[in-house]
PDB file of C-alpha atoms in Angstrom:
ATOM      1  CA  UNK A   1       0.000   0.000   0.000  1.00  0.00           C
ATOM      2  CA  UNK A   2       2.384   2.450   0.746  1.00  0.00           C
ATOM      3  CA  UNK A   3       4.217   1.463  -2.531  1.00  0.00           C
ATOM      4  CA  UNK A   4       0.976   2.614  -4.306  1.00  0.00           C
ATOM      5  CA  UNK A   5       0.831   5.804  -2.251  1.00  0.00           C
ATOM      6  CA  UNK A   6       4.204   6.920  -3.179  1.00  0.00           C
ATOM      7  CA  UNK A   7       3.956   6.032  -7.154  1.00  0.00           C
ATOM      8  CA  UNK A   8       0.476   7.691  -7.131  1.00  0.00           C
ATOM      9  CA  UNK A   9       2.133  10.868  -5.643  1.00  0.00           C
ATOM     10  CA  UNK A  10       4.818  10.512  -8.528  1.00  0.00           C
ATOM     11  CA  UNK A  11       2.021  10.111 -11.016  1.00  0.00           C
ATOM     12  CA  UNK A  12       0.401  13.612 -10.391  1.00  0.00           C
ATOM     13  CA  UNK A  13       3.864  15.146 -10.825  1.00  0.00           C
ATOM     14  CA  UNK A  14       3.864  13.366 -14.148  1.00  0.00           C
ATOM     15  CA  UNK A  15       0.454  14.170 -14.802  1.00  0.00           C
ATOM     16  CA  UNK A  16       1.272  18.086 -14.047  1.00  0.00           C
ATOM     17  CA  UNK A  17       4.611  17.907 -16.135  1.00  0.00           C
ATOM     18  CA  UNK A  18       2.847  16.027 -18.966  1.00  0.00           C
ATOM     19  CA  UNK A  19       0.066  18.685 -19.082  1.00  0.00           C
ATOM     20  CA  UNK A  20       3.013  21.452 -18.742  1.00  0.00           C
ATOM     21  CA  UNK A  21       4.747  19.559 -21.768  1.00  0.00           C
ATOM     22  CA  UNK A  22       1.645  19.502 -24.127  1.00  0.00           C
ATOM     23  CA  UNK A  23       1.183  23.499 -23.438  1.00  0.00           C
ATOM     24  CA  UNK A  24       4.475  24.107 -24.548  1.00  0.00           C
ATOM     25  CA  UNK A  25       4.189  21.784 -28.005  1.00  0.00           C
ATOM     26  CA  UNK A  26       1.184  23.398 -28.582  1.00  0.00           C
ATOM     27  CA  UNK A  27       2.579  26.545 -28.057  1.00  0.00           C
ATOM     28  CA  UNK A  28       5.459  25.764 -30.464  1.00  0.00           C
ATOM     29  CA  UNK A  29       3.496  24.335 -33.076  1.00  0.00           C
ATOM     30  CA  UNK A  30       1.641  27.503 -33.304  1.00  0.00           C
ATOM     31  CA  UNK A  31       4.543  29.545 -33.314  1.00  0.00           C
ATOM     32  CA  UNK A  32       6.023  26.896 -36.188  1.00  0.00           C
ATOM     33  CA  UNK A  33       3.003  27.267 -38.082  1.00  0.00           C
ATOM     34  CA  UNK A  34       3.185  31.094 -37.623  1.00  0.00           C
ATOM     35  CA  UNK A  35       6.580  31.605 -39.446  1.00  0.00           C
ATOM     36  CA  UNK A  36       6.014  28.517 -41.856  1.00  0.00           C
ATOM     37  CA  UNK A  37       3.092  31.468 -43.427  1.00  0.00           C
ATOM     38  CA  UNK A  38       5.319  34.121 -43.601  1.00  0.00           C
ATOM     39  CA  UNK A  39       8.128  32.185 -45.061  1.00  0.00           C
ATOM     40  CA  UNK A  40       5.342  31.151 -47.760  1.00  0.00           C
ATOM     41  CA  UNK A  41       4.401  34.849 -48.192  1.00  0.00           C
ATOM     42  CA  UNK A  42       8.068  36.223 -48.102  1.00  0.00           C
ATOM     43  CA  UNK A  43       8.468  33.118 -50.744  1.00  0.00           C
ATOM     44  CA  UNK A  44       5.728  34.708 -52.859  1.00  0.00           C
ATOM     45  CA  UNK A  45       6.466  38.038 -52.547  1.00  0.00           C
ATOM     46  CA  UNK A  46      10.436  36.939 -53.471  1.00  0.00           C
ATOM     47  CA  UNK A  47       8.716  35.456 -56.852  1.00  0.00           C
ATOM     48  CA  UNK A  48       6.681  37.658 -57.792  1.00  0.00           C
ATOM     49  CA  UNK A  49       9.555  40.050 -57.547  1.00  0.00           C
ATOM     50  CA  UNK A  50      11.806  38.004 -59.429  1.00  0.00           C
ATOM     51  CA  UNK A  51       9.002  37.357 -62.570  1.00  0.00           C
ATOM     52  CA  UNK A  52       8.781  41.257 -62.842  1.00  0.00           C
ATOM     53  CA  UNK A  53      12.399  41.303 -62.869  1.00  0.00           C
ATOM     54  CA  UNK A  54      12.518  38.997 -65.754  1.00  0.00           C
ATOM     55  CA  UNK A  55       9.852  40.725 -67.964  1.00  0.00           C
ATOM     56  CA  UNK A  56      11.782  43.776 -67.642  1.00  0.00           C
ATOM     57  CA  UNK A  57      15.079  41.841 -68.747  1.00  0.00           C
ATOM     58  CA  UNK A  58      12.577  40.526 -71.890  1.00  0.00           C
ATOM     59  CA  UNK A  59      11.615  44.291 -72.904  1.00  0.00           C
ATOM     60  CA  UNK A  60      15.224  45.497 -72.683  1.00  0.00           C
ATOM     61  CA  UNK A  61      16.353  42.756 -74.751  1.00  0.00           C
ATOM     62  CA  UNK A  62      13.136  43.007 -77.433  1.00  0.00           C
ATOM     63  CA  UNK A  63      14.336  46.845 -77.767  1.00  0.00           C
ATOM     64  CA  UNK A  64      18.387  45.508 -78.514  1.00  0.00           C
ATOM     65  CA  UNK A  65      17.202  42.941 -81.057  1.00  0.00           C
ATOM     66  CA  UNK A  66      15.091  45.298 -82.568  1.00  0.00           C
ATOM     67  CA  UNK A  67      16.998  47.806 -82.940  1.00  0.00           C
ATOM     68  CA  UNK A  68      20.052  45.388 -83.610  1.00  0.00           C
ATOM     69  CA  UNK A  69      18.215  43.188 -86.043  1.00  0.00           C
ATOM     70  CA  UNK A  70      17.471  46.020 -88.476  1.00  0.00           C
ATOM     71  CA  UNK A  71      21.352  47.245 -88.730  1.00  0.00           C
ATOM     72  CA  UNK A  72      22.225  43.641 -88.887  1.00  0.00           C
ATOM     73  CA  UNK A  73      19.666  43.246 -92.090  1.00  0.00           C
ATOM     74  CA  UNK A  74      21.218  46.338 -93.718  1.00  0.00           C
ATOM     75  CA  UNK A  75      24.548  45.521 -93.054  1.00  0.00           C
ATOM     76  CA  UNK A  76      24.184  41.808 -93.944  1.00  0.00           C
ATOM     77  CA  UNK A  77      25.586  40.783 -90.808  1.00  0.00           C
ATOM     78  CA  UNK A  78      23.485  36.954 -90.999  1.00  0.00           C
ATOM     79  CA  UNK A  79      25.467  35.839 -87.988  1.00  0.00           C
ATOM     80  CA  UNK A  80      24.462  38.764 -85.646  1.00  0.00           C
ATOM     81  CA  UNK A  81      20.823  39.154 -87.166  1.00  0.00           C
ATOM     82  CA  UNK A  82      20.404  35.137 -86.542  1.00  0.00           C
ATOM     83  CA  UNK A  83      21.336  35.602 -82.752  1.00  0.00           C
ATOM     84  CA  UNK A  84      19.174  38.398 -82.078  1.00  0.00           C
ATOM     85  CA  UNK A  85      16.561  37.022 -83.733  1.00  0.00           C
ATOM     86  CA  UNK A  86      18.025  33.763 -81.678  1.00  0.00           C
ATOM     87  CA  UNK A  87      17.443  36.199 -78.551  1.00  0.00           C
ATOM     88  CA  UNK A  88      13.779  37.365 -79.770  1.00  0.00           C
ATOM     89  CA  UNK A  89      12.332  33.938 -80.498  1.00  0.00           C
ATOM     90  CA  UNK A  90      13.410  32.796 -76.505  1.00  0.00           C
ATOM     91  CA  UNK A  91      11.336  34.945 -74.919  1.00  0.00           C
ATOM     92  CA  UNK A  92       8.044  33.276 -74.270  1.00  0.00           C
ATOM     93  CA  UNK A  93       5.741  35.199 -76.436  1.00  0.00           C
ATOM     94  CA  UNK A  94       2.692  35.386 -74.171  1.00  0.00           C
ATOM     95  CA  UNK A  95       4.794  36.908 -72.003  1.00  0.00           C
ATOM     96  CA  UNK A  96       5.230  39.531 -74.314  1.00  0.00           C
ATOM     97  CA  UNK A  97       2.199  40.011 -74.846  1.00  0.00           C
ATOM     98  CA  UNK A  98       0.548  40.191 -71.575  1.00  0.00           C
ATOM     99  CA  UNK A  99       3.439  42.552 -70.892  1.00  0.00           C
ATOM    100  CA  UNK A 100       2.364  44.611 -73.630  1.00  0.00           C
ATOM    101  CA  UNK A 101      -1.162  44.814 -72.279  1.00  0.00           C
ATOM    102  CA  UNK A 102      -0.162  45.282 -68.868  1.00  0.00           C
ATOM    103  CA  UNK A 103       2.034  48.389 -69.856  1.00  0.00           C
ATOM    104  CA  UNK A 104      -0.483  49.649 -72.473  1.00  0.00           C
ATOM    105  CA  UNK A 105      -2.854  51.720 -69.810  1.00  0.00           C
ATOM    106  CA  UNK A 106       0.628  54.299 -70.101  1.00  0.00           C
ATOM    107  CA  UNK A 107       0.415  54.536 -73.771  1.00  0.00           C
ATOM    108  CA  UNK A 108       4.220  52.493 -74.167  1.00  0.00           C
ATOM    109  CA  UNK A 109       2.324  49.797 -75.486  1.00  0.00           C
ATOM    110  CA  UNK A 110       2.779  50.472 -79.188  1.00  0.00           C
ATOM    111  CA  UNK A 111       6.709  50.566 -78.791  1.00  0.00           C
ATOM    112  CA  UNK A 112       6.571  47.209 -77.547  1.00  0.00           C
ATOM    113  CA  UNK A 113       4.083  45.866 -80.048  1.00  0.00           C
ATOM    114  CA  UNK A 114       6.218  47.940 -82.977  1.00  0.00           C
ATOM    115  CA  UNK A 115       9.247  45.910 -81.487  1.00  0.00           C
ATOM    116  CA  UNK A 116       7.283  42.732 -81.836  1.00  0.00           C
ATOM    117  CA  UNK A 117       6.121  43.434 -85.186  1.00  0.00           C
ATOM    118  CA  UNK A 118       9.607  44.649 -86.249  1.00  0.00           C
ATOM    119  CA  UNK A 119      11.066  41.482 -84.883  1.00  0.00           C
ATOM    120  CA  UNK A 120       8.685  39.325 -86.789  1.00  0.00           C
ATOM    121  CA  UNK A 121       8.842  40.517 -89.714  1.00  0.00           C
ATOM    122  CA  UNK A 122      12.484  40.529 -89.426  1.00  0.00           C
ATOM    123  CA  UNK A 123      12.737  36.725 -88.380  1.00  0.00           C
ATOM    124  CA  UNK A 124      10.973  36.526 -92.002  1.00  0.00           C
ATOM    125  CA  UNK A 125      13.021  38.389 -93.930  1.00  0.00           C
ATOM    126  CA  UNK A 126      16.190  36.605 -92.421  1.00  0.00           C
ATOM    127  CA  UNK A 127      14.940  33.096 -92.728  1.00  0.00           C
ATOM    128  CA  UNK A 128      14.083  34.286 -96.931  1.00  0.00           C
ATOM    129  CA  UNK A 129      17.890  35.578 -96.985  1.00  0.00           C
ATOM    130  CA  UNK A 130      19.445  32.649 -95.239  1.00  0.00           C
ATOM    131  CA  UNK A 131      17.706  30.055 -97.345  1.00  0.00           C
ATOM    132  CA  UNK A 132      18.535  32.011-100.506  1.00  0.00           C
ATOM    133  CA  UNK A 133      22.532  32.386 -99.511  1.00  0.00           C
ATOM    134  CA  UNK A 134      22.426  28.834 -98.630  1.00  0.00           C
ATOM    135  CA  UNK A 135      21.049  27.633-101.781  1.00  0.00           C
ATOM    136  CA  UNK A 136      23.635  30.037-104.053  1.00  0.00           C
ATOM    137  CA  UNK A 137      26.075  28.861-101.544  1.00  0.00           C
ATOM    138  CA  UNK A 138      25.517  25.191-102.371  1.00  0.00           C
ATOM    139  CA  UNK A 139      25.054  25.685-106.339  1.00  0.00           C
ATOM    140  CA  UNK A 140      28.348  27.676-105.957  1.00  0.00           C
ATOM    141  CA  UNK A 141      29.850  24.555-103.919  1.00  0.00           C
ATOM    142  CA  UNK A 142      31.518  26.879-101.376  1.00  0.00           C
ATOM    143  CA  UNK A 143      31.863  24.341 -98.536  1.00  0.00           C
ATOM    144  CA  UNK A 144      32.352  27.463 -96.449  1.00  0.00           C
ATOM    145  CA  UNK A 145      29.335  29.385 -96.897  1.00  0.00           C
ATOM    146  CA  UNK A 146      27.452  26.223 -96.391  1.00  0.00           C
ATOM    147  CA  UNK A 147      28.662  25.742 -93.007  1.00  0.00           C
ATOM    148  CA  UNK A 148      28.658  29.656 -92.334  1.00  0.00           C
ATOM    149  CA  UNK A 149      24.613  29.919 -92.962  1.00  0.00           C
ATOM    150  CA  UNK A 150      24.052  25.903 -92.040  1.00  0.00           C
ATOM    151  CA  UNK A 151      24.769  27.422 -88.582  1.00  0.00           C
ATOM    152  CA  UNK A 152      21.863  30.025 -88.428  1.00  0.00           C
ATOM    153  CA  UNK A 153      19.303  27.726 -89.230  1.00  0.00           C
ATOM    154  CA  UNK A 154      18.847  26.742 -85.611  1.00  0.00           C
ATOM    155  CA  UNK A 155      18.823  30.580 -84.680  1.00  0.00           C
ATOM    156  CA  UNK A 156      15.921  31.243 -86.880  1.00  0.00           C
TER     157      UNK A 156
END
């Protein structure tokens, strides 16, 4: 009996110390679950900023191959022309496009749809003046020329 009495005393100790233990999980799983959301929104937030960051990276570089295509195309620079039209043709499209919508309330929106437009018709004309130097190139059998515009097919 007195064996009992003393391990029952023990047992409200663990009983207290148990109930003290469970508080302080609780407690800590709130707290856990607390910073878990702002680590999601700080997460969010970090994406959101680095999406916008990237559309602004597309427009710069649709202004340089627009502007760089056209000198390329005049000066018959094929190699240059194919990698900024290279450049162009990366950038997701839709992107582009919901870019140019987004920025359109501001009235920029024709510079970036004249860019698009200028780049398209560009990728045209420079797939027409590949495919015409690479033909003359292999009538003329200059194994050099072949290999010089066999490389800006994948470009374009």
């Amino acid at each position: 009996m007195n064996a009992i009495c003393y391990f029952l005393g023990a047992l409200n100790t663990v009983s207290t110390d148990s109930k003290k233990l469970s508080t302080q999980i609780s407690h800590t799983s709130d707290l856990a679950k607390s910073v878990s959301a702002k680590v999601r929104s700080v997460d969010m937030a970090r994406s959101r900023a680095s999406e916008c960051q990237k559309r602004v990276h597309d427009l710069i570089d649709l202004q340089l191959c627009s502007q760089g295509v056209l000198n390329a195309l005049e000066e018959e620079d094929y190699e240059k022309g194919s990698a900024l039209i290279g450049r162009f043709l990366s950038i997701d499209q839709n992107v582009l496009r919901r870019t140019a919508g987004d920025v359109g309330s501001n009235g920029s929106v024709t510079s970036v749809s004249d860019a698009v437009d200028t780049l398209e018709k560009a990728t045209e004309k420079m797939r027409k003046l590949v495919v015409i130097r690479f033909d003359e190139a292999v009538n003329k059998d200059d194994l050099a020329s072949v290999e010089r515009f066999l490389k800006l097919f994948p470009l374009l």
